[in-house]
Short mmCIF file of C-alpha atoms in Angstrom, two decimals:
data_model
loop_
_atom_site.label_atom_id
_atom_site.label_comp_id
_atom_site.label_asym_id
_atom_site.label_seq_id
_atom_site.Cartn_x
_atom_site.Cartn_y
_atom_site.Cartn_z
CA MET A 1 -10.63 -0.78 27.81
CA SER A 2 -7.24 -2.00 26.75
CA GLY A 3 -6.35 -4.97 24.61
CA VAL A 4 -6.72 -5.89 20.99
CA ALA A 5 -9.72 -6.83 18.89
CA TYR A 6 -9.85 -7.84 15.25
CA LYS A 7 -11.56 -6.50 12.15
CA ILE A 8 -11.74 -8.24 8.78
CA VAL A 9 -11.80 -5.91 5.79
CA SER A 10 -11.13 -6.20 2.08
CA THR A 11 -7.74 -5.27 0.70
CA ASP A 12 -9.45 -2.33 -1.02
CA ASP A 13 -10.88 -1.14 2.30
CA TRP A 14 -7.45 -1.44 3.91
CA ALA A 15 -5.93 0.69 1.14
CA ALA A 16 -8.66 3.29 1.70
CA ILE A 17 -8.05 3.24 5.47
CA GLN A 18 -4.38 3.92 4.89
CA ALA A 19 -5.14 6.68 2.39
CA THR A 20 -7.78 8.48 4.47
CA GLY A 21 -6.62 7.62 7.98
CA GLY A 22 -9.80 5.85 9.00
CA TYR A 23 -12.79 3.65 8.36
CA ASP A 24 -16.45 4.24 9.04
CA GLY A 25 -17.36 0.59 8.51
CA SER A 26 -18.83 -1.88 6.08
CA ALA A 27 -22.44 -1.76 4.88
CA VAL A 28 -23.37 -4.03 7.80
CA ASP A 29 -21.48 -1.82 10.27
CA LEU A 30 -23.18 1.30 8.94
CA ARG A 31 -26.59 -0.39 9.11
CA ASP A 32 -26.04 -1.49 12.71
CA GLY A 33 -24.53 1.83 13.86
CA TYR A 34 -21.17 0.47 15.04
CA ILE A 35 -18.11 -1.32 13.70
CA HIS A 36 -18.23 -5.04 14.39
CA LEU A 37 -15.01 -6.39 15.91
CA SER A 38 -14.08 -9.83 17.22
CA ALA A 39 -12.06 -10.98 20.20
CA ALA A 40 -9.29 -13.50 19.51
CA ASP A 41 -11.46 -16.48 20.50
CA GLN A 42 -14.31 -15.27 18.24
CA LEU A 43 -12.26 -14.60 15.13
CA ALA A 44 -12.36 -18.08 13.55
CA GLY A 45 -16.15 -18.22 13.94
CA THR A 46 -16.56 -14.77 12.40
CA ALA A 47 -14.35 -15.69 9.43
CA ALA A 48 -16.20 -18.97 8.84
CA LYS A 49 -19.68 -17.47 9.19
CA HIS A 50 -19.23 -14.30 7.16
CA TYR A 51 -16.21 -14.79 4.86
CA ALA A 52 -16.04 -18.48 3.80
CA GLY A 53 -14.76 -18.78 0.23
CA ARG A 54 -13.45 -15.22 0.06
CA ASP A 55 -9.99 -13.96 -0.72
CA GLY A 56 -8.51 -10.47 -0.86
CA LEU A 57 -9.00 -9.97 2.87
CA MET A 58 -6.99 -8.21 5.56
CA LEU A 59 -7.03 -8.98 9.25
CA LEU A 60 -6.55 -5.83 11.29
CA ASP A 61 -5.28 -6.04 14.87
CA VAL A 62 -6.97 -3.03 16.48
CA GLU A 63 -5.68 -1.49 19.71
CA LEU A 64 -8.72 -0.76 21.88
CA ALA A 65 -7.18 1.59 24.47
CA PRO A 66 -7.49 4.76 22.34
CA TYR A 67 -11.25 4.28 22.07
CA GLY A 68 -12.14 4.14 25.75
CA GLU A 69 -15.89 3.98 26.24
CA ALA A 70 -16.51 3.96 22.47
CA VAL A 71 -15.88 0.19 22.62
CA VAL A 72 -18.87 -1.62 24.09
CA TRP A 73 -18.97 -5.38 24.65
CA GLU A 74 -22.46 -6.50 23.67
CA PRO A 75 -24.21 -9.85 23.21
CA SER A 76 -24.20 -11.23 19.70
CA ARG A 77 -23.71 -14.70 18.21
CA GLY A 78 -24.78 -17.28 20.78
CA GLY A 79 -25.03 -14.62 23.48
CA ALA A 80 -21.24 -14.11 23.51
CA LEU A 81 -20.05 -10.57 24.21
CA PHE A 82 -18.47 -9.01 21.12
CA PRO A 83 -16.55 -5.73 20.98
CA HIS A 84 -18.44 -3.04 19.05
CA LEU A 85 -16.77 0.24 18.16
CA TYR A 86 -19.11 3.22 18.24
CA GLY A 87 -16.95 5.54 16.19
CA ARG A 88 -14.42 5.65 13.40
CA LEU A 89 -11.69 3.05 13.26
CA THR A 90 -8.46 4.97 12.79
CA ALA A 91 -5.42 3.75 10.89
CA ALA A 92 -3.31 4.79 13.90
CA ALA A 93 -5.07 2.19 16.08
CA VAL A 94 -4.20 -0.68 13.72
CA ARG A 95 -1.23 -2.51 15.25
CA ARG A 96 -0.84 -4.98 12.42
CA ALA A 97 -2.50 -5.86 9.12
CA ARG A 98 -2.19 -9.31 7.56
CA ALA A 99 -3.38 -10.53 4.17
CA PHE A 100 -5.38 -13.76 4.18
CA ARG A 101 -8.21 -15.69 2.60
CA VAL A 102 -10.90 -17.93 3.99
CA ASP A 103 -11.33 -21.29 2.28
CA GLN A 104 -14.70 -22.93 1.62
CA THR A 105 -14.59 -24.72 4.97
CA GLY A 106 -14.09 -21.42 6.83
CA GLU A 107 -10.39 -21.86 7.62
CA MET A 108 -8.31 -18.68 7.63
CA ILE A 109 -5.22 -19.03 5.45
CA PHE A 110 -2.60 -16.29 5.75
CA GLU A 111 -0.48 -15.29 2.77
CA ASP A 112 2.73 -15.59 4.77
CA ALA A 113 1.91 -19.13 5.87
CA ALA A 114 3.99 -21.84 4.22
#
């Protein structure tokens, strides 16, 4: 499947991804057996639900084409289909990485925003 999905990681995780070339996932990802990603229309809800009040975050734009059938769209929050990556997220598949924080209300605030 082609397109882009999004992964929120800490700045420390992003540094590790760059250093090692990949990412096996967060504790939640490892527990569930896949890396949780979000489609563009799901991203704000994911940030608000799981990251409200947090800073030191990176939003990774992940190219899905290299993963083929390792990306499976499965029901999650509210029955919506979310992209799940069954495999390692590689640094090479990250199109763009942007620093941001999520305020207490769940709004994503990017460092480069004025």
